Coordinates of C-alpha atoms and ligand atoms in Angstrom, one line a residue:
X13 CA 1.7 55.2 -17.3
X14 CA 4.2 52.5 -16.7
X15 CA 2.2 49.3 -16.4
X16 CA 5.6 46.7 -16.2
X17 CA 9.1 46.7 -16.4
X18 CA 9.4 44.1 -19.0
X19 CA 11.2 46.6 -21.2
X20 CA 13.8 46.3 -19.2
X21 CA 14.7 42.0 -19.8
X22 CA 17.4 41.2 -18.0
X23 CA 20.8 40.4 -19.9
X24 CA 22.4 37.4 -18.6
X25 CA 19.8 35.2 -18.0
X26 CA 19.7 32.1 -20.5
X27 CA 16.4 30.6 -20.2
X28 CA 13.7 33.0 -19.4
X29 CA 11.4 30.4 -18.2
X30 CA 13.2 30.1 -15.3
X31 CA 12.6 33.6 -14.3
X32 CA 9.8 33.9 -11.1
X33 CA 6.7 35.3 -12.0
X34 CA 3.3 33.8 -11.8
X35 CA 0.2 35.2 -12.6
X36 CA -2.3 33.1 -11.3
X37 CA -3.1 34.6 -7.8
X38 CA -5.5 34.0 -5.7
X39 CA -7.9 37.8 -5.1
X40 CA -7.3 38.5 -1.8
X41 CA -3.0 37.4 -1.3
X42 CA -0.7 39.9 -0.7
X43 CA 1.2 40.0 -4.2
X44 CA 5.2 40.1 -5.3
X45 CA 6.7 40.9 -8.0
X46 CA 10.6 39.6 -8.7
X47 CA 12.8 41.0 -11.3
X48 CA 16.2 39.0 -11.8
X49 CA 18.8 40.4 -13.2
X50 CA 22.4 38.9 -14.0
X51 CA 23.5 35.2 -13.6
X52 CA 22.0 32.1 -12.3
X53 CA 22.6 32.0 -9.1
X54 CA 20.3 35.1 -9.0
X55 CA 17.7 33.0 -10.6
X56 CA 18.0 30.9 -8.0
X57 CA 18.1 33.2 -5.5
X58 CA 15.0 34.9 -7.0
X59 CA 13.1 31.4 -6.4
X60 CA 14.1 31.1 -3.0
X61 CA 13.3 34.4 -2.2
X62 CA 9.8 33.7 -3.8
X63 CA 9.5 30.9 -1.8
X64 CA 10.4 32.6 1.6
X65 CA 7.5 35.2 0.9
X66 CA 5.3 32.4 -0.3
X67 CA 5.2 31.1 3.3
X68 CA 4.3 34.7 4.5
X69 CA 0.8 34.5 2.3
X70 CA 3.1 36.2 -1.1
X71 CA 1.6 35.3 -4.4
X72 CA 4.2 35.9 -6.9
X73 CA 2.8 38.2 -10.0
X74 CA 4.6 39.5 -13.5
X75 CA 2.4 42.7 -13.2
X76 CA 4.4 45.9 -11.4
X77 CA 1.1 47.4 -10.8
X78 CA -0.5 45.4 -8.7
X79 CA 2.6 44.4 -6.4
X80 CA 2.2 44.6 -3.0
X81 CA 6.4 44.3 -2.8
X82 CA 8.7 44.7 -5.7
X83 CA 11.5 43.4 -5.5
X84 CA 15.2 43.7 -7.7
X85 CA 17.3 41.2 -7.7
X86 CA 20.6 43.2 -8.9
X87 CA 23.5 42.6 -10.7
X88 CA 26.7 44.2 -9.9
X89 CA 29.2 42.5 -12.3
X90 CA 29.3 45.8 -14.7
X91 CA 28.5 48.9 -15.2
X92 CA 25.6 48.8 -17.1
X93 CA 24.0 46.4 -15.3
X94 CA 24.3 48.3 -12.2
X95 CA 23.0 51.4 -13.4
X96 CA 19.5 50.1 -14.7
X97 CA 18.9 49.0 -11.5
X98 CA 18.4 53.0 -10.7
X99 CA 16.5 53.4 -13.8
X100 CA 14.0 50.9 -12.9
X101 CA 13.7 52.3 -9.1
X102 CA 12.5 56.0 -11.3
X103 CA 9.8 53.7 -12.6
X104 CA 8.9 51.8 -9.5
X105 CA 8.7 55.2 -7.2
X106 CA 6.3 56.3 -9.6
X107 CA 4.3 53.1 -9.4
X108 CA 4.4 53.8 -5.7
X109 CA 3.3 56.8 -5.9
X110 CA 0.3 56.7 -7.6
X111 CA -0.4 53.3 -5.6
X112 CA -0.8 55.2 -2.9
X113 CA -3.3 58.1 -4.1
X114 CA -5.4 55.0 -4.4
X115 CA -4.6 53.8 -1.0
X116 CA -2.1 51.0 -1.7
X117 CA 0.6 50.1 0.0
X118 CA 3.8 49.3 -2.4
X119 CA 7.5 48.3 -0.3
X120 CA 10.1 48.3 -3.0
X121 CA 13.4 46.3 -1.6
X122 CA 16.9 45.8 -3.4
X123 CA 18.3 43.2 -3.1
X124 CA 21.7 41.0 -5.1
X125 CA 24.8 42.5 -5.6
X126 CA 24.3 45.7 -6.1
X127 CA 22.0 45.9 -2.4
X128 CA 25.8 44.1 -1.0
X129 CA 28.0 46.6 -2.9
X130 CA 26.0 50.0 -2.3
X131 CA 24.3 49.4 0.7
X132 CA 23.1 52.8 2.2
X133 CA 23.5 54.8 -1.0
X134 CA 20.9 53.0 -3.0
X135 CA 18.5 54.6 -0.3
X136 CA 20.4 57.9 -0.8
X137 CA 20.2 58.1 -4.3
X138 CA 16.4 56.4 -4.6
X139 CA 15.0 57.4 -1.1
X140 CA 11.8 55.3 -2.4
X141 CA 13.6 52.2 -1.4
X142 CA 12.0 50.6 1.5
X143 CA 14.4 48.3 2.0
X144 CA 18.1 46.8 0.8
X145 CA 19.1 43.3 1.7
X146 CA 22.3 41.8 0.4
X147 CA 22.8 37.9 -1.1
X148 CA 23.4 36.5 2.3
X149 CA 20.4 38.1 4.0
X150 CA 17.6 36.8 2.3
X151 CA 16.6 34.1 4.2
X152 CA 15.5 36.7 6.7
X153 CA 13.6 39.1 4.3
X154 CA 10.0 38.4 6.3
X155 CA 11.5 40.1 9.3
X156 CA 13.1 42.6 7.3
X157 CA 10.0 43.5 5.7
X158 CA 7.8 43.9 8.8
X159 CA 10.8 46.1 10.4
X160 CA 10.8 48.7 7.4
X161 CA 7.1 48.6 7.2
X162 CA 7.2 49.6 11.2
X163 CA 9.7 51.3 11.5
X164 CA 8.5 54.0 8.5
X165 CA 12.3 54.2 7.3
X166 CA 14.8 52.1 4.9
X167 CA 16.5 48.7 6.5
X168 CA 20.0 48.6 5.2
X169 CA 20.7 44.4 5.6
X170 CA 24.2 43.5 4.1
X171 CA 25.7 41.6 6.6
X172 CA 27.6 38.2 6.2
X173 CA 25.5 36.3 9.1
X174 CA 26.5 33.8 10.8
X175 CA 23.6 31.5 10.1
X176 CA 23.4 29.3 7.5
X177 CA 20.8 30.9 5.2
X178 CA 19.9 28.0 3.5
X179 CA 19.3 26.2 6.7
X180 CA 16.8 28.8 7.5
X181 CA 15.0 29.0 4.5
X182 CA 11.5 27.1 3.8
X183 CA 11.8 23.8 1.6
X184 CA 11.6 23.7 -2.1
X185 CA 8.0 24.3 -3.8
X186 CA 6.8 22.2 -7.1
X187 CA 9.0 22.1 -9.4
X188 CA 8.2 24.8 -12.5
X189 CA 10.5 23.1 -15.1
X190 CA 12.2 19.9 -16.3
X191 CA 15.8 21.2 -15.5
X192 CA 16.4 23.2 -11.6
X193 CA 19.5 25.3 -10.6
X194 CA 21.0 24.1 -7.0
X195 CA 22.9 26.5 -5.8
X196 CA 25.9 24.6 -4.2
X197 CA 28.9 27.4 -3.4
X198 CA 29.1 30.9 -3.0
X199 CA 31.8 33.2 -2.9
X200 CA 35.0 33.3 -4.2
X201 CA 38.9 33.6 -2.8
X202 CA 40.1 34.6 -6.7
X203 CA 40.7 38.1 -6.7
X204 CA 40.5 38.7 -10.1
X205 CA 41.6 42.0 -10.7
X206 CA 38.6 42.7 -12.8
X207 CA 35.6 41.1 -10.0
X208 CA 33.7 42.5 -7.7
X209 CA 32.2 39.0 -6.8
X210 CA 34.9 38.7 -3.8
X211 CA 33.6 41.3 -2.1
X212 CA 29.6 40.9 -2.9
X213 CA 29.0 37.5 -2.4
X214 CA 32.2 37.2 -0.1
X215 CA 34.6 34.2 0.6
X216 CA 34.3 30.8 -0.6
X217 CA 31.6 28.7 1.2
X218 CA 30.5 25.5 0.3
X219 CA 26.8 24.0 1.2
X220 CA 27.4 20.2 3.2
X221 CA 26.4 17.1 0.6
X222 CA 23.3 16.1 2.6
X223 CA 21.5 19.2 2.4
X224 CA 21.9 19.6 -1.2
X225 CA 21.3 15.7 -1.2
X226 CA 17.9 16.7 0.3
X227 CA 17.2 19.3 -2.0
X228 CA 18.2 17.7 -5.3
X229 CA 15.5 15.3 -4.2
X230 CA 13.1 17.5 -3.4
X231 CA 13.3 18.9 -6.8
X232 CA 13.8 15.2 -8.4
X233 CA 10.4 14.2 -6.7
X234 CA 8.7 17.3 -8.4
X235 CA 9.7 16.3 -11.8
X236 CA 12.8 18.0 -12.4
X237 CA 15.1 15.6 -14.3
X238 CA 18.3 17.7 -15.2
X239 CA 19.9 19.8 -12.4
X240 CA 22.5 22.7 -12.6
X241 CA 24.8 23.1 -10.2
X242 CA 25.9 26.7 -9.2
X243 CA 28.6 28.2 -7.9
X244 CA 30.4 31.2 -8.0
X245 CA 34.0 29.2 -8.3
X246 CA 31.7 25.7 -8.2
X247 CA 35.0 23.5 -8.9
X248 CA 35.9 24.8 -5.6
X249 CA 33.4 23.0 -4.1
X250 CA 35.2 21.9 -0.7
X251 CA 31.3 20.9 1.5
X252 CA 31.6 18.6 3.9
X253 CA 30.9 14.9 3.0
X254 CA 28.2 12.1 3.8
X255 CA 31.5 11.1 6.5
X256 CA 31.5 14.8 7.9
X257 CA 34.9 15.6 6.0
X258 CA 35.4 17.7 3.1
X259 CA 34.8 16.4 0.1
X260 CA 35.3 17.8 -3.6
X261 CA 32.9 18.9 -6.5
X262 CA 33.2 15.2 -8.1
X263 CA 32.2 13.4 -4.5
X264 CA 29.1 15.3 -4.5
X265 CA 28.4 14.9 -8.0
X266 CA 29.0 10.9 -7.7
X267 CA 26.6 11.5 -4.5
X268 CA 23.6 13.0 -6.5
X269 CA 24.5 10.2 -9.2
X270 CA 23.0 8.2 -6.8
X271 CA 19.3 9.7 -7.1
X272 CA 17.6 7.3 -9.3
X273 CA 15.3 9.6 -11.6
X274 CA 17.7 12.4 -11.6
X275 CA 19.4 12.4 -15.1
X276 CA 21.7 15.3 -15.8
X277 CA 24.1 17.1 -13.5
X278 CA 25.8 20.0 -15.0
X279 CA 27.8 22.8 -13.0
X280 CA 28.8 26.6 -13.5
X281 CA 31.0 28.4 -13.2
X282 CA 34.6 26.9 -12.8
X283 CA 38.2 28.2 -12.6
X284 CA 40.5 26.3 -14.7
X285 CA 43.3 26.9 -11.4
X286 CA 40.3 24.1 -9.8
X287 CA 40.0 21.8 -12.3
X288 CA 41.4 18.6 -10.3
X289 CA 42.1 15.8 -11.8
X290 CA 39.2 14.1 -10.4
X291 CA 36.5 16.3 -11.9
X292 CA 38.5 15.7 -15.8
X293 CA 38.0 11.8 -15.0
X294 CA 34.7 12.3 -13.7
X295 CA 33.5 13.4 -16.9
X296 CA 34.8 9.5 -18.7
X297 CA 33.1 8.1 -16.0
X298 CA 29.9 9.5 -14.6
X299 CA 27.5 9.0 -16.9
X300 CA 25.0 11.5 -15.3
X301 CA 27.6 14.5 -16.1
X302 CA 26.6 16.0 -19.2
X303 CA 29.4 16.7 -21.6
X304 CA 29.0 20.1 -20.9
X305 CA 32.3 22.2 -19.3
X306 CA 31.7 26.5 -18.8
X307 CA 35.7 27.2 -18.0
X308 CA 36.5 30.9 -18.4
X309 CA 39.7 32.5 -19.6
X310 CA 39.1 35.6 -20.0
X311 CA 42.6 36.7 -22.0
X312 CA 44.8 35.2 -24.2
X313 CA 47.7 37.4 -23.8
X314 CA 49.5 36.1 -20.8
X315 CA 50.6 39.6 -19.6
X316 CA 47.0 40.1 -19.7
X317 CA 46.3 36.8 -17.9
X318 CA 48.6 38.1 -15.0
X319 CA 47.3 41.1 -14.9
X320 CA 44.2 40.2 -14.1
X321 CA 45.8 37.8 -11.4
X322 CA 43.9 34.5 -13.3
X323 CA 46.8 32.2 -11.9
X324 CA 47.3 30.5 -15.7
X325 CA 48.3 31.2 -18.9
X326 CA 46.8 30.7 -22.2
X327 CA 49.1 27.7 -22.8
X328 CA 48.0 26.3 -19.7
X329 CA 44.3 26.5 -20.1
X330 CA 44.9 25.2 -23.9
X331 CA 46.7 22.1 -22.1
X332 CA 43.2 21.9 -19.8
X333 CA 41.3 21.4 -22.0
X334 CA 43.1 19.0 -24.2
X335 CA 43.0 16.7 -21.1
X336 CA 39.5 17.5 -20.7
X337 CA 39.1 16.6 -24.5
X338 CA 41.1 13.5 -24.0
X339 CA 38.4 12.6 -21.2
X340 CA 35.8 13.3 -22.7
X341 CA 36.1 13.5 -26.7
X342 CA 32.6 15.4 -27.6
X343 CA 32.7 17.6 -24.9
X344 CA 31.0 20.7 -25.5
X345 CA 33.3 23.6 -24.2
X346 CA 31.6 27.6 -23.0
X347 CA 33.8 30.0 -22.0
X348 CA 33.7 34.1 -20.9
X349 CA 35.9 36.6 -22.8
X350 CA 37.0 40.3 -22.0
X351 CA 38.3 42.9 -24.6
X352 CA 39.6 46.1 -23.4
X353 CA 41.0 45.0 -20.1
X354 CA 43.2 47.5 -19.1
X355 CA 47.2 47.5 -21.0
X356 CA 45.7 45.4 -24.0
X357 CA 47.1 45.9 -26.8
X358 CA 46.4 44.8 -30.7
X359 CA 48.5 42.1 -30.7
X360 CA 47.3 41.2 -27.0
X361 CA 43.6 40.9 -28.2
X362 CA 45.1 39.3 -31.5
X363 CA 46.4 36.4 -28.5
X364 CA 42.8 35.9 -27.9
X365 CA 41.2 35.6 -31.2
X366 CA 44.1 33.0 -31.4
X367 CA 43.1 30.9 -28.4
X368 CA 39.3 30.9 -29.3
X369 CA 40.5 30.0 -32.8
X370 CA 42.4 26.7 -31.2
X371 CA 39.9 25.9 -28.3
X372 CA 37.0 24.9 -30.8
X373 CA 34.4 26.5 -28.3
X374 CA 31.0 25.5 -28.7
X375 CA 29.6 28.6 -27.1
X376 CA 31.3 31.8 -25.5
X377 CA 30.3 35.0 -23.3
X378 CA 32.1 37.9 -24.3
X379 CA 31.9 41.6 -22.6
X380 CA 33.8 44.7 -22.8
X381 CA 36.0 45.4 -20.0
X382 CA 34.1 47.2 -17.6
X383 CA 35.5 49.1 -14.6
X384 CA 33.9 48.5 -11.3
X385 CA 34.4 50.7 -8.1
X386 CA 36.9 49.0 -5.3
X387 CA 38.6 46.7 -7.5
X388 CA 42.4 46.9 -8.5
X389 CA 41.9 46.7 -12.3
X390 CA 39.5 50.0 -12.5
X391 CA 42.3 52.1 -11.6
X392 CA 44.9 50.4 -13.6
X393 CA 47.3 52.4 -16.0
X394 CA 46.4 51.9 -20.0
X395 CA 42.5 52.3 -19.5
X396 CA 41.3 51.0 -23.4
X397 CA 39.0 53.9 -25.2
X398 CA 35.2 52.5 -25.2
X399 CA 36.1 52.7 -29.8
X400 CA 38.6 50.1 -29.1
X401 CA 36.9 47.8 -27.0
X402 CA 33.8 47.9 -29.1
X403 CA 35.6 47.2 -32.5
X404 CA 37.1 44.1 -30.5
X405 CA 33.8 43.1 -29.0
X406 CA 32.4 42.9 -32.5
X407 CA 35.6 40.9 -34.3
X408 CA 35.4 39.0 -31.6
X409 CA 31.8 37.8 -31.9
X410 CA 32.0 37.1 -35.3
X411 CA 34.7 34.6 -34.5
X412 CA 32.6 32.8 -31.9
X413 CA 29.5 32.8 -34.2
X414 CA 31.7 31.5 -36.5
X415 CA 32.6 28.6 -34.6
X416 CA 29.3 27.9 -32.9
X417 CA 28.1 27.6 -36.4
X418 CA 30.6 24.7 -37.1
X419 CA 29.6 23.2 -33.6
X420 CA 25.9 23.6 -34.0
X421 CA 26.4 22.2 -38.4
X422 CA 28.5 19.4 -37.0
X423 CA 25.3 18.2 -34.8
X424 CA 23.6 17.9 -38.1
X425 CA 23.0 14.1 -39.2
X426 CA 23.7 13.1 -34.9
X427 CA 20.7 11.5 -33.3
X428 CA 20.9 12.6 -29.8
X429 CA 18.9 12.2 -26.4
X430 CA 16.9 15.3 -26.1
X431 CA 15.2 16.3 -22.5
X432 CA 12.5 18.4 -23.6
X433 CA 11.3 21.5 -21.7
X434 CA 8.3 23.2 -23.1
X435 CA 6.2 23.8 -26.0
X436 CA 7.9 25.8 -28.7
X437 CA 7.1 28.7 -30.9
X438 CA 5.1 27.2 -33.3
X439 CA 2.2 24.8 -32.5
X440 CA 2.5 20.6 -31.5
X441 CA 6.3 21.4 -31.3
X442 CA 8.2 21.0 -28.1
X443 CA 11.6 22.4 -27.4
X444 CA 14.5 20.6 -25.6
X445 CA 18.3 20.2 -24.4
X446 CA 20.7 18.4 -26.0
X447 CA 23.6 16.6 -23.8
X448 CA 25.8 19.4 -25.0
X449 CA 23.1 22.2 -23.6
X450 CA 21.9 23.1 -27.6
X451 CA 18.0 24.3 -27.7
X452 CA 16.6 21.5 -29.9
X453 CA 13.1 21.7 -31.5
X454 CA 11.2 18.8 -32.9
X455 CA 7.6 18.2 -33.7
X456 CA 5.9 16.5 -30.1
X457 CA 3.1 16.0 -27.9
X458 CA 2.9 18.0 -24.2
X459 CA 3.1 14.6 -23.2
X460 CA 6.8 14.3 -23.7
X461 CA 7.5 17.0 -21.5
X462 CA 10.3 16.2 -18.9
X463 CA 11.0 12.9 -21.2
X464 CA 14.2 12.2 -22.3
X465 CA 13.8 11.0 -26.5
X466 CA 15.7 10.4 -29.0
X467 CA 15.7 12.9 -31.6
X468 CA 17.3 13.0 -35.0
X469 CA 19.2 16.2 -35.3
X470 CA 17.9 17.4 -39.5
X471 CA 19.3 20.9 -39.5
X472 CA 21.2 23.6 -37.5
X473 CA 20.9 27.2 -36.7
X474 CA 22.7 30.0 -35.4
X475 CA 21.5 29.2 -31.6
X476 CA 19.3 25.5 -32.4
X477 CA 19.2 22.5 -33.6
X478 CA 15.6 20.7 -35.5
X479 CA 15.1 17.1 -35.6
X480 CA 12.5 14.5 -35.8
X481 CA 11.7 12.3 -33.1
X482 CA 12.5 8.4 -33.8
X483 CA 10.4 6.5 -34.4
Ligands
5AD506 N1 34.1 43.8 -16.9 C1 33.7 43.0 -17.8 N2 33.4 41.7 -17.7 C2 33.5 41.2 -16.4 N3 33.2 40.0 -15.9 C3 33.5 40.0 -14.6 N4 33.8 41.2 -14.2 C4 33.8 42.0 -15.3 C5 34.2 43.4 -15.6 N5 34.6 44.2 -14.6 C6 32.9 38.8 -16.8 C7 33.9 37.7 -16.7 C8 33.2 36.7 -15.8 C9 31.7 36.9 -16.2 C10 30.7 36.3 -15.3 O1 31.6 38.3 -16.3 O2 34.1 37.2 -18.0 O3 33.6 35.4 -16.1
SF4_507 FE1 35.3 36.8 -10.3 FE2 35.3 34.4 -11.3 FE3 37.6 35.6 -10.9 FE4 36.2 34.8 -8.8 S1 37.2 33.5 -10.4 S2 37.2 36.8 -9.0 S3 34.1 35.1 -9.5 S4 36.0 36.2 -12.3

């Protein structure tokens, strides 16, 4: 029998700590269990959704078994990721199942991108489903809940509301980490040819300053030191102000700033089309901004580029983030990367190997181009054979391990502050953050958890750094 669905980690997600799942419940609560799948914000929205049930008597737990309520938070961004989201509900219907011969109760809901993008035909194809409630909906999934459980069939949710959602939802628990995603825009007005995140998560929105004032020091009082803030198209940030007019990504970052024991502020993810000027200075002069840019761009073939409708050309973004650079010398610079998009050509992927070569990236995402239902690129002449796009996947990664080995080697000899996060592998070692978002590792006491320290960087890996702490 199936006793989790831990085989099935999620891809995306970079820090598996941040994932909900706690197994410390008390006998009697009504239990949930949260898989995430996909990006940050999921991760966030996972928490929040955990949080919302908390108030309803939920105890979250990492065991499938005993869940009252299991819940998927889906991806939708490819293929793949879409499609283990049915392979998991075969598991869970089972679970329910034989839950029941024992008298249980198990609602399984779908929620994410996928619950947006599919809506009534996830409960067609996985009639198990109790209920599916899109990204928008979730501050509402109590009520949802109770209606599927009364009504005896599926609740389809995938509205856009009116209300805010985070207005309605309950305020922040303890902190369970140094370092917090703030989820801070959603949506985005892009329409790359390639994204189905226009019509999941819909058109740009962005949360006013003094909520996520109020919630950056909710999490700040709880301990968290290092906040990430999230957005679909985050440079796009347009909330309103302190004054009540709109303001830009670098007004609220100056804003949080402001929070005294709050000592990091990174974002995610931008469009180089939104990288104002004021944002490129605000990395020279906010101290509190980690030298840390994620700027995607995708292609380096400029047919490509327009193709996809990315509104710049490789020259351009190369130009970005020389002025970026010129801010901010040591910046560390992420990026994603597709191969295979549809019309590429050798000497088109060639074009990218050549702009990853030049940008000097100190980390990169790269996926084969993967056709998704509704959007204009998946039924775009010149469709790249799945041999292709894997033989260019896999030159393509060598190059970027290649580079983040020089990045990661040129760290070696540094001394650098180092925010650690929790114990490591082995025993009395800690592991941390660097300014530039590298896993450090050093020898430490529990007691430096959440503490900032000064750590000599010794030696490099492929995806950390070791140091000693100085003395
Ligand atoms: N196929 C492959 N990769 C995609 N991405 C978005 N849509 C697709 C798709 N259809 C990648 C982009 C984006 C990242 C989050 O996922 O590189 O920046
Ligand atoms: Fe998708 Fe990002 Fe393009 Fe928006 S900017 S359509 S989220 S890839």
């Amino acid at each position: 029998m199936q006793t989790s669905l831990d085989d099935l980690e999620p891809t995306l997600i970079e820090d598996p700590a941040a994932q909900t799942g706690v197994a410390d419940a008390a006998p009697a609560a009504k239990r949930v269990f949260i898989k995430t799948f996909g990006c940050q914000m999921n991760v966030y929205d996972s928490e929040r959704m955990g949080e919302a049930l908390a108030a309803e008597g939920y105890v979250e737990t990492n065991d499938v078994q005993e869940a009252d309520l299991a819940i998927l938070n889906t991806c939708h961004i490819r293929e793949k990721a879409a499609e283990k989201v049915y392979s998991d509900l075969g598991r869970l219907r089972d679970i329910k199942r034989d839950r029941a011969k024992g008298g249980k109760e198990t609602l399984i809901a779908v929620a994410g991108c996928v619950a947006q993008a599919e809506g009534t035909e996830i409960v067609r194809r996985a009639p198990a489903v109790d209920l599916v409630v899109g990204p928008q909906s979730y501050h509402r999934l109590p009520e949802l809940l109770q209606r599927s459980r009364g009504g005896g069939k599926s609740v389809v949710e995938t509205a856009f509301p009116d209300e805010d959602k985070f207005d309605a939802l309950p305020e922040r628990r303890p902190a369970k980490a140094a370092s917090a995603f703030l989820t801070v825009q959603e949506g985005c007005d892009k329409f790359c040819t390639f994204c189905v995140v226009p019509y999941t998560r819909g058109m740009e929105f962005s949360r006013p300053v003094a909520a996520l004032i109020h919630e950056a020091r909710r999490l700040v009082d709880r301990g968290v030191r290092d906040i990430k803030l999230l957005g679909q198209n985050v440079n796009g940030y347009h909330g309103d102000g302190l004054d009540g007019h709109p303001t830009t990504l670098t007004g609220l970052i100056r804003e949080l700033s402001k929070i005294d024991d709050l000592a990091r502020i990174r974002y995610v993810t931008s469009h180089p089309r939104d990288m104002g000027e004021d944002l490129i200075q605000a990395h020279r002069d906010e101290e509190k901004l980690m030298p840390y840019l994620h700027l995607p761009f995708q292609a380096g073939s400029d047919r490509i580029l327009a193709a996809m409708n990315r509104k710049h050309t490789a020259g351009e973004y190369l130009r970005l983030i020389s002025r970026v650079r010129e801010a901010r010398p040591d910046i560390a610079l992420s990026t994603d990367i597709i191969v295979g998009f549809p019309g590429e050509s050798d000497k088109d992927f060639e074009d990218t190997l050549a702009v990853v070569r030049e940008a000097g990236f100190a980390h990169a995402y790269s996926f084969k181009y993967s056709p998704r239902p509704g959007t204009p690129a998946s039924t775009m002449d010149g469709q790249v054979p799945e041999g292709a796009k894997s033989e260019r996947l896999a030159r393509l990664q060598n190059l970027i391990d290649e580079r983040l080995a020089l990045f990661n080697g040129a760290s070696v000899g540094k001394t650098m502050p180092v925010l650690f996060e929790k114990a490591g592998r082995f025993d009395g070692q800690l592991v941390g953050r660097s300014p530039y978002l590298q896993l450090v590792h050093a020898d430490a006491g529990p007691s430096l958890i959440g503490k900032i320290v000064d750590v000599d960087v010794r030696s490099a890996g492929a995806n950390s750094l070791s140091g000693v702490i100085r003395g």
